[in-house]
Amino acid sequence: MKYSFMIITLVVMSLIVVSCNQKSSDTVVVSESAEEDTIVANPEVDNFNIKQQFKSLSQLYRVKAGDNDTPVYVAFDANIQWPLKYGKYNVEALQDTIIGAILQGKTQNINGIDEALVAWANNFSRVCKGVTSPDAMELVGENNLIKEQHPYGSDKGYLTKITAKITEINDQTVTYHVSQVLTEPDQMTWSSSAMFTYDIDQGRVLTYDDLLLPDAKLGVLPYLQSALQSLYYADDEKQLKDMGIFVDQLFLSKEVFITDGQLVFHYQAGSIGVVKLGEINVPIAPFAIEEYLTPEAKKLLLE
Amino acid sequence: MKARVLIFSIIATALFTISCSRKPTGVTKADIKTFDIREQLKTASYSYKLVDTVLNHTAYATLSATVQWPEKMGDNNIKPLQDTLLKAVSKRNFNNIDEAMVNFVTSYKDMYSDDEQKSLSVKATPVDSVPLSSESNFSYDYNVTARISVLNEEYVTYQVVYYWFMGGAHGSTMVNPFTYDFKRAAVITYEDLFKPDSDKALVELISKSLQNQYGANSEEELARAGFMPDDFYASHAISLDENGNVVFHYDQYAISAYYLGRIDVALPTYDLESLLTPEGKKILKLQ
């Protein structure tokens, strides 16, 4: 009879485990469909397969904030272009980088993009002051309720939005833009963003040190100011200052990416110009700064 | 002993039921929507040595086409989207994107205007690459690129960019942006969105938006910045950006000096509400 107990216990426990263990939507099997196999490629056209998923989360919650009886509303809006496979290459390092950008480095115990998005949404301490427990949340519906009435959040609501999108892709590199915006009830807006280029063949994100030599810091700075003048149609330093650029505080950003064959320096809003200018991307033609480029950068940008 | 087994089973079943039916609070994985996207990045390129036997003139030309070709976007019908891209790549009718691209990169005569073509006495020979320092120093480019700029579960926006350089101070660029609405399985047109008599009001909104964008307080100040306010019009080259704003596109020279480049004016939907058709309000989710 002891055995019957044990057997029942084991069966029931495994039932619980199996039934409650929701199948992770993060586990994706990339199958090569029959349809793909039968495509007859034109030999004059090069094909590079891109497999990805679009992930979205769009909800409005009513939240009790501490002892305050007046609920506040929190609208979440996430739109993620999630890479699965580029050509014959796996993209795990790119996936990890996107998750790192979404969670701003706090990726401990996070497995996959779905877990990352859940963690992002449930991280109230960043979103809504005084609300730290997800137990206080009550789902109201999809956030178009709040969007329709108040496109940028209501006087009682927070709108937090994250987007990860490809800005450029070719068979060598892919450039991603991950941006986060939080609009508070008083319409105050906070934003941060990351832009990076991933080398598909090498399977890694290209960093500042991969692209620029150590002495680039001072050497490239004059080109940066000149590129800023072109970007803002400014004739001289004074005009650039008048437009809100902190000319005296210019520095070479460590955040670099590649777009349209140019090396682009990425600056967060407020770092080299007034906040209303938003994030600033300064493109510099690679041939102009050739002497400061690493051999890897020269190969990618100049050959 | 049978009773103990029964009691134990009841308790275990209850445990099972409770643990599975407890609704988790906060956002869960089940709240995330996912749709699969499959594309092909297609590229084709041809280079030619062009010899004008009458003028005794040699030049090199490179024609290239790059298309982010959609094969699957969730369960949506994307055939009309593919047809739109086919037409954007080639003037002639093709059923297959590869054929359309090959036709583009082999039609070097399309680089010239009709008048120029009549007087052409050019022999073209395909070459593997254009010499870095060619004997003639003339190197022309003609290319088309169709890329996705916005993609979400409701729509995809493409930018089809044509660039050509036939000598002179600079090349020229023309952009054809469009947004494909998955639900309607159709490209969103100006006529879908706006009432017939909306042009004047739209021009005013566009002018105001440009003034904000360029820190100008009047159209006179915009003119000093390089715009041509007398030429302002409501562009029918429209698309939706990632925030759902309607973007009015203007090519170089259309409403401003060349150095200002391409001009895009994004207007938020709530500014446009009174100008929209009933269909437009549905498309932009204002109804």
XYZ file of C-alpha atoms in Angstrom:
590
model
C 0.000 0.000 0.000
C 2.941 2.292 0.711
C 3.838 1.810 -2.916
C 0.345 2.969 -4.027
C 0.882 6.146 -1.987
C 4.214 6.764 -3.568
C 2.915 6.058 -7.059
C -0.119 8.355 -6.623
C 2.087 11.053 -5.122
C 4.550 10.834 -7.981
C 1.816 10.829 -10.629
C -0.014 13.799 -9.082
C 3.163 15.801 -8.520
C 4.335 15.242 -12.059
C 0.839 16.217 -13.269
C 1.146 19.479 -11.348
C 4.604 20.133 -12.639
C 3.717 19.313 -16.236
C 0.411 21.189 -16.303
C 1.624 24.287 -14.506
C 4.838 24.547 -16.348
C 3.653 26.860 -19.060
C 5.500 26.140 -22.253
C 7.985 28.925 -22.714
C 7.257 30.915 -25.795
C 10.937 31.822 -25.760
C 11.780 28.366 -27.047
C 11.696 28.723 -30.756
C 12.415 26.014 -33.230
C 13.541 27.506 -36.468
C 12.295 25.102 -39.041
C 13.241 25.084 -42.650
C 9.895 24.763 -44.355
C 9.333 22.703 -47.462
C 8.290 25.880 -49.217
C 11.702 27.396 -48.622
C 13.493 24.351 -49.923
C 11.642 24.489 -53.224
C 12.468 28.117 -53.990
C 14.616 28.193 -57.072
C 17.048 31.020 -56.614
C 17.963 33.209 -59.515
C 21.757 32.898 -59.779
C 22.031 36.624 -60.505
C 20.349 37.563 -57.213
C 21.959 36.974 -53.811
C 19.561 35.916 -51.078
C 20.101 36.331 -47.379
C 17.396 34.833 -45.183
C 16.156 36.776 -42.182
C 14.038 35.033 -39.564
C 12.656 37.055 -36.712
C 9.615 37.525 -34.532
C 7.691 40.629 -33.700
C 6.803 40.727 -30.007
C 4.400 43.192 -28.498
C 2.985 43.920 -25.086
C 0.322 46.561 -24.805
C -1.652 46.834 -21.590
C -3.137 49.273 -19.161
C -3.082 48.596 -15.413
C -4.770 50.304 -12.516
C -2.296 50.402 -9.649
C -2.771 51.179 -5.982
C 0.189 53.302 -4.987
C 1.039 52.770 -1.319
C -1.581 54.159 1.097
C -2.969 56.514 -1.488
C -6.568 55.551 -2.336
C -6.452 57.239 -5.710
C -5.306 54.674 -8.227
C -2.850 55.573 -10.912
C -2.733 54.045 -14.363
C 0.312 52.500 -15.923
C 0.304 51.794 -19.656
C 2.931 49.453 -21.061
C 3.822 49.420 -24.698
C 6.593 47.153 -25.953
C 7.439 46.508 -29.594
C 10.394 44.258 -30.189
C 11.899 42.969 -33.426
C 13.394 39.764 -32.072
C 16.067 38.107 -34.240
C 16.020 34.321 -34.668
C 18.431 33.581 -37.470
C 20.287 35.560 -40.121
C 21.451 33.534 -43.064
C 23.257 30.474 -41.672
C 24.290 32.290 -38.509
C 22.820 32.031 -35.025
C 22.300 35.325 -33.283
C 22.563 34.451 -29.581
C 25.006 37.257 -28.806
C 22.691 39.754 -30.489
C 19.722 38.413 -28.526
C 21.679 38.781 -25.262
C 22.612 42.350 -26.183
C 18.988 43.295 -26.875
C 17.881 41.822 -23.539
C 20.729 43.680 -21.817
C 19.582 46.934 -23.425
C 15.946 46.371 -22.422
C 16.821 45.605 -18.795
C 19.744 48.026 -18.730
C 22.152 45.294 -17.726
C 20.020 43.677 -14.986
C 19.748 40.334 -16.750
C 20.415 37.931 -13.882
C 18.052 34.904 -13.967
C 16.458 36.083 -17.190
C 15.953 33.428 -19.831
C 14.722 34.718 -23.121
C 12.963 37.789 -24.427
C 9.542 36.981 -22.952
C 10.977 36.798 -19.428
C 12.853 40.022 -20.120
C 9.678 41.821 -21.185
C 7.785 40.547 -18.138
C 10.623 41.713 -15.882
C 10.687 45.082 -17.642
C 6.949 45.589 -17.223
C 6.869 44.435 -13.631
C 9.747 46.621 -12.600
C 7.560 49.248 -10.999
C 10.237 50.966 -9.020
C 11.468 52.413 -12.311
C 8.047 53.144 -13.661
C 5.819 54.342 -10.906
C 7.087 55.900 -7.726
C 5.771 54.288 -4.529
C 4.500 51.150 -6.232
C 6.862 48.289 -5.694
C 4.669 45.204 -5.593
C 3.069 43.631 -8.623
C 0.281 42.376 -6.322
C -1.146 45.885 -6.365
C -1.843 45.689 -10.080
C -5.224 45.263 -11.649
C -5.538 44.739 -15.373
C -7.893 47.198 -17.054
C -7.364 46.256 -20.666
C -5.196 46.932 -23.633
C -3.583 50.296 -23.425
C -5.373 51.716 -26.422
C -7.942 52.803 -23.819
C -5.444 55.294 -22.503
C -3.910 55.963 -25.926
C -7.220 57.077 -27.397
C -7.963 59.567 -24.669
C -4.456 60.745 -23.904
C -1.913 59.996 -26.581
C 0.997 60.725 -24.263
C -0.456 59.370 -21.029
C -3.186 60.859 -18.896
C -3.020 63.243 -15.952
C -3.408 60.158 -13.769
C -1.231 57.837 -15.744
C 2.239 56.737 -16.617
C 3.078 55.606 -20.110
C 6.167 53.510 -20.504
C 7.281 52.409 -23.898
C 10.115 50.285 -25.201
C 11.061 49.658 -28.805
C 13.793 47.476 -30.268
C 14.033 47.801 -34.020
C 16.418 47.167 -36.848
C 17.546 50.396 -38.472
C 19.748 48.756 -41.072
C 20.540 45.223 -42.116
C 22.767 43.743 -44.784
C 24.498 40.380 -45.123
C 27.446 41.585 -42.982
C 25.946 43.654 -40.197
C 22.705 44.573 -38.493
C 22.186 47.808 -36.581
C 19.639 47.955 -33.757
C 18.007 50.845 -31.940
C 16.604 50.075 -28.489
C 14.783 53.013 -26.947
C 12.840 53.475 -23.738
C 10.528 56.370 -22.940
C 8.639 57.043 -19.736
C 6.005 59.759 -19.656
C 4.889 60.757 -16.166
C 1.472 62.183 -15.243
C 2.849 65.729 -15.341
C 3.938 65.000 -18.958
C 7.590 64.955 -17.913
C 9.351 62.567 -20.268
C 12.424 60.464 -19.596
C 14.178 58.600 -22.331
C 17.243 56.489 -22.934
C 18.444 54.573 -25.909
C 21.107 52.231 -27.177
C 22.314 51.866 -30.741
C 24.739 49.186 -31.763
C 25.971 47.269 -34.772
C 26.282 43.498 -34.704
C 28.756 41.728 -36.956
C 26.742 38.762 -38.223
C 29.689 36.645 -39.351
C 31.777 37.299 -36.200
C 28.740 36.864 -33.942
C 29.454 39.877 -31.754
C 28.539 43.500 -31.232
C 31.116 45.953 -32.565
C 32.382 48.165 -29.756
C 34.252 51.472 -29.766
C 37.519 49.584 -29.191
C 36.799 47.283 -32.131
C 36.398 50.250 -34.466
C 38.659 53.038 -33.210
C 42.311 53.201 -32.208
C 43.267 54.434 -28.708
C 44.445 57.841 -29.982
C 41.105 58.516 -31.721
C 39.736 60.268 -28.642
C 41.455 63.572 -29.409
C 42.073 63.128 -33.109
C 38.440 62.593 -34.111
C 37.009 65.420 -31.961
C 37.490 68.202 -34.569
C 35.701 66.034 -37.136
C 32.864 65.573 -34.656
C 32.272 69.310 -34.378
C 32.404 69.700 -38.128
C 29.916 66.813 -38.538
C 27.603 68.433 -35.974
C 27.670 71.669 -37.975
C 26.650 69.747 -41.089
C 23.949 67.906 -39.145
C 22.365 71.137 -37.889
C 23.146 73.283 -40.957
C 25.263 75.576 -38.775
C 27.859 77.786 -40.445
C 30.065 78.126 -37.389
C 30.558 77.277 -33.726
C 28.371 80.157 -32.574
C 25.382 78.965 -34.614
C 25.882 75.482 -33.208
C 25.842 76.916 -29.675
C 22.712 78.927 -30.480
C 20.992 75.721 -31.528
C 21.658 74.201 -28.116
C 24.808 72.144 -28.659
C 27.262 72.272 -25.743
C 30.243 72.984 -27.992
C 32.645 73.472 -25.060
C 31.726 70.083 -23.600
C 31.968 67.900 -26.685
C 33.441 64.464 -26.167
C 33.793 61.355 -28.267
C 30.983 58.977 -27.352
C 31.904 55.373 -26.617
C 28.573 54.380 -28.169
C 29.264 53.875 -31.862
C 27.443 52.124 -34.646
C 27.501 51.842 -38.425
C 24.805 53.154 -40.729
C 24.851 53.824 -44.430
C 28.610 53.203 -44.550
C 29.248 55.925 -41.956
C 30.610 55.628 -38.445
C 28.010 57.145 -36.136
C 28.563 58.450 -32.599
C 25.477 58.121 -30.427
C 24.643 60.581 -27.631
C 21.847 60.330 -25.059
C 19.448 63.272 -24.840
C 21.035 66.064 -22.806
C 24.616 64.812 -23.024
C 26.012 67.180 -25.670
C 22.995 69.376 -26.260
C 19.814 70.625 -24.661
C 17.307 67.875 -23.876
C 14.772 69.106 -26.422
C 17.187 68.093 -29.210
C 16.624 64.481 -28.121
C 19.216 61.793 -28.729
C 21.870 62.893 -31.183
C 23.565 60.666 -33.758
C 26.605 62.189 -35.423
C 27.736 60.435 -38.615
C 31.350 60.800 -39.744
C 32.575 59.591 -43.123
C 35.151 56.817 -42.475
C 37.621 58.081 -45.100
C 37.894 61.376 -43.169
C 39.124 59.597 -40.030
C 40.877 56.667 -41.688
C 44.071 57.098 -39.621
C 42.078 56.500 -36.399
C 40.262 53.367 -37.565
C 41.253 49.838 -36.536
C 42.054 47.357 -39.319
C 38.668 45.707 -38.631
C 36.839 49.021 -39.123
C 38.788 49.716 -42.316
C 37.835 46.300 -43.654
C 34.147 46.883 -42.896
C 33.901 50.511 -43.937
C 36.527 51.189 -46.546
C 37.149 47.993 -48.505
C -5.969 2.142 3.855
C -8.235 2.685 0.809
C -9.760 5.688 2.580
C -6.306 7.186 3.204
C -5.482 6.791 -0.482
C -8.766 8.478 -1.391
C -8.196 11.394 1.017
C -4.661 11.848 -0.215
C -5.831 11.851 -3.842
C -8.516 14.461 -3.077
C -5.972 16.712 -1.336
C -3.478 16.330 -4.179
C -6.154 17.072 -6.797
C -7.243 20.162 -4.875
C -3.621 21.269 -4.671
C -3.302 20.775 -8.406
C -6.469 22.756 -9.136
C -5.546 25.655 -6.857
C -2.011 25.959 -8.116
C -3.091 26.020 -11.738
C -6.095 28.315 -11.443
C -4.492 31.051 -9.351
C -4.391 34.027 -11.652
C -0.948 35.537 -11.598
C -0.843 39.240 -10.899
C 1.143 41.683 -12.937
C 2.284 41.140 -16.478
C 2.923 37.534 -17.509
C 4.354 35.836 -20.572
C 0.787 35.108 -21.701
C 0.279 38.857 -22.257
C 2.953 38.967 -24.937
C 1.814 38.683 -28.548
C 4.178 37.145 -31.066
C 4.130 36.905 -34.810
C 6.656 35.303 -37.105
C 8.450 37.234 -39.802
C 10.369 35.707 -42.653
C 12.166 37.892 -45.165
C 14.875 37.643 -47.752
C 17.411 40.369 -48.207
C 17.910 40.288 -51.962
C 20.760 41.990 -53.745
C 21.742 42.177 -57.385
C 24.408 44.307 -58.987
C 25.883 44.743 -62.466
C 28.769 46.923 -63.599
C 29.337 47.993 -67.184
C 32.009 49.615 -69.245
C 30.238 52.101 -71.492
C 32.004 53.243 -74.638
C 30.500 55.982 -76.778
C 31.899 55.169 -80.195
C 30.933 58.532 -81.697
C 32.171 60.828 -78.946
C 35.053 58.492 -78.111
C 34.080 58.629 -74.473
C 34.412 55.869 -71.863
C 32.578 55.583 -68.575
C 31.721 52.931 -66.020
C 28.292 52.373 -64.560
C 27.093 50.293 -61.635
C 23.442 49.394 -61.288
C 22.292 47.703 -58.122
C 19.069 46.667 -56.432
C 18.552 45.741 -52.776
C 15.165 44.596 -51.556
C 14.015 43.463 -48.134
C 11.513 41.011 -49.567
C 8.697 39.886 -47.246
C 7.823 36.199 -47.344
C 5.736 35.880 -44.196
C 4.431 38.433 -41.741
C 2.329 36.626 -39.183
C -0.780 35.181 -40.827
C -1.375 38.317 -42.852
C -2.022 38.387 -46.581
C 1.051 40.136 -47.973
C 0.526 39.490 -51.685
C -0.574 43.121 -52.332
C 2.542 44.276 -50.451
C 4.745 42.092 -52.646
C 2.979 43.425 -55.768
C 3.618 47.003 -54.622
C 7.313 46.256 -54.166
C 7.491 44.603 -57.601
C 6.077 47.748 -59.213
C 8.473 49.922 -57.208
C 11.514 48.000 -58.453
C 10.645 47.731 -62.116
C 8.527 49.784 -64.497
C 7.632 46.645 -66.420
C 5.291 43.894 -65.245
C 6.991 41.000 -63.505
C 5.540 38.262 -61.377
C 8.802 37.499 -59.697
C 10.997 39.838 -57.664
C 14.229 38.218 -58.849
C 13.300 38.872 -62.483
C 12.323 42.445 -61.681
C 15.664 43.050 -59.940
C 17.703 41.481 -62.743
C 15.770 43.608 -65.220
C 16.614 46.725 -63.178
C 20.337 46.042 -62.982
C 20.599 45.170 -66.669
C 18.631 48.171 -67.920
C 21.531 50.573 -68.106
C 19.748 52.549 -70.812
C 17.127 53.547 -68.212
C 19.808 55.707 -66.644
C 19.478 58.120 -69.515
C 16.549 60.344 -70.425
C 14.514 59.514 -73.555
C 16.224 62.256 -75.582
C 19.646 61.095 -74.541
C 18.772 57.505 -75.442
C 17.886 58.507 -79.015
C 21.319 59.972 -79.500
C 23.139 57.157 -77.757
C 25.795 55.303 -79.601
C 27.007 53.496 -76.531
C 28.331 49.966 -76.419
C 27.992 48.420 -72.984
C 30.169 45.527 -71.832
C 29.552 43.883 -68.445
C 32.617 43.976 -66.186
C 33.274 42.275 -62.859
C 34.094 45.515 -61.105
C 34.745 49.170 -61.760
C 38.468 50.008 -61.743
C 39.378 52.265 -58.825
C 41.145 54.700 -61.132
C 39.455 54.253 -64.437
C 41.013 55.683 -67.539
C 38.037 57.974 -68.040
C 37.358 59.026 -64.445
C 33.649 58.772 -65.187
C 31.791 56.447 -62.865
C 28.013 56.450 -62.706
C 25.635 54.853 -60.207
C 21.997 53.916 -60.413
C 20.378 51.970 -57.628
C 17.128 51.124 -55.928
C 16.794 50.067 -52.299
C 13.563 48.901 -50.656
C 13.867 48.633 -46.893
C 11.535 48.344 -43.936
C 11.591 51.407 -41.684
C 8.699 50.516 -39.370
C 7.274 47.117 -38.546
C 4.644 46.291 -35.974
C 1.669 43.970 -35.694
C -0.633 46.430 -37.492
C 1.426 47.761 -40.370
C 4.760 47.813 -42.129
C 6.305 50.934 -43.642
C 8.741 50.669 -46.520
C 11.098 53.281 -47.920
C 11.926 52.685 -51.565
C 14.939 54.869 -52.360
C 16.174 55.555 -55.885
C 19.622 57.077 -56.249
C 21.432 58.024 -59.390
C 24.678 59.808 -60.119
C 25.346 60.695 -63.716
C 28.185 63.105 -63.151
C 27.921 66.663 -61.922
C 28.156 68.154 -58.448
C 26.050 65.552 -56.700
C 23.793 62.572 -57.159
C 20.017 62.665 -56.889
C 17.713 60.778 -54.568
C 14.016 60.092 -54.834
C 12.063 58.293 -52.126
C 8.776 56.460 -52.387
C 7.571 55.706 -48.851
C 4.426 53.681 -48.231
C 2.653 51.899 -45.418
C 0.911 48.568 -45.815
C -2.026 47.951 -43.514
C -2.156 44.248 -42.562
C -5.834 44.316 -41.569
C -7.033 45.835 -44.864
C -4.350 44.048 -46.905
C -3.763 47.305 -48.751
C -1.358 50.212 -48.974
C -2.647 53.279 -47.130
C -3.160 56.091 -49.627
C -3.711 59.829 -49.215
C -7.255 59.363 -50.541
C -7.951 56.655 -47.938
C -7.103 59.067 -45.129
C -8.094 62.581 -46.140
C -11.284 64.276 -47.272
C -11.008 65.789 -50.775
C -10.879 69.413 -49.565
C -8.193 68.921 -46.911
C -5.181 70.238 -48.819
C -5.281 73.852 -47.607
C -5.625 72.914 -43.927
C -2.899 70.284 -44.292
C -0.488 72.800 -45.824
C -1.024 75.075 -42.800
C -0.316 72.186 -40.403
C 2.756 71.174 -42.409
C 4.075 74.732 -42.396
C 3.564 75.042 -38.626
C 5.291 71.714 -38.046
C 8.269 72.776 -40.179
C 8.486 76.037 -38.239
C 8.662 74.048 -34.985
C 11.181 71.634 -36.441
C 13.521 74.357 -37.717
C 13.046 76.891 -34.899
C 11.310 79.422 -37.153
C 8.500 81.748 -36.070
C 7.071 82.448 -39.501
C 7.154 81.313 -43.110
C 9.530 84.212 -43.812
C 11.973 82.712 -41.331
C 11.489 79.296 -42.954
C 12.342 80.896 -46.292
C 15.555 82.290 -44.795
C 16.389 78.750 -43.624
C 16.178 77.468 -47.201
C 12.479 76.599 -47.633
C 10.172 77.752 -50.405
C 6.871 78.394 -48.591
C 5.116 79.466 -51.812
C 5.684 75.935 -53.110
C 4.292 74.178 -50.020
C 1.721 71.518 -50.855
C 0.152 68.497 -49.165
C 2.348 65.667 -50.378
C 0.554 62.481 -51.384
C 3.706 60.519 -50.567
C 2.564 59.547 -47.090
C 3.422 56.827 -44.607
C 2.986 56.050 -40.916
C 5.881 56.226 -38.476
C 6.326 53.982 -35.426
C 4.174 56.278 -33.260
C 1.291 56.189 -35.740
C 1.930 59.758 -36.939
C 1.211 60.499 -40.596
C 4.457 61.438 -42.343
C 4.364 63.679 -45.436
C 7.425 63.137 -47.573
C 9.150 65.661 -49.881
C 12.086 64.845 -52.131
C 15.089 67.135 -52.530
C 14.180 70.452 -54.159
C 10.428 69.855 -53.776
C 9.882 72.499 -51.093
C 13.410 73.447 -50.060
C 16.972 73.969 -51.177
C 19.040 70.898 -52.023
C 21.255 71.207 -48.959
C 18.278 70.592 -46.647
C 17.963 67.132 -48.161
C 14.765 65.102 -48.038
C 12.075 66.589 -45.827
C 9.702 64.479 -43.743
C 6.931 66.117 -41.762
C 5.236 63.943 -39.127
C 1.792 65.084 -38.006
C 0.116 63.456 -34.988
C -3.262 61.906 -35.703
C -5.137 64.070 -33.184
C -4.168 67.173 -35.208
C -5.663 65.591 -38.322
C -8.968 64.296 -36.961
C -11.257 66.899 -38.584
C -9.656 66.282 -41.991
C -10.000 62.512 -42.027
C -12.473 60.396 -43.960
C -14.497 57.871 -41.912
C -12.198 55.188 -43.352
C -9.164 57.283 -42.374
C -10.387 57.509 -38.787
C -10.712 53.732 -38.678
C -7.259 53.201 -40.151
C -5.687 55.608 -37.677
C -7.719 54.144 -34.808
C -9.563 57.333 -34.003
C -12.913 55.593 -34.249
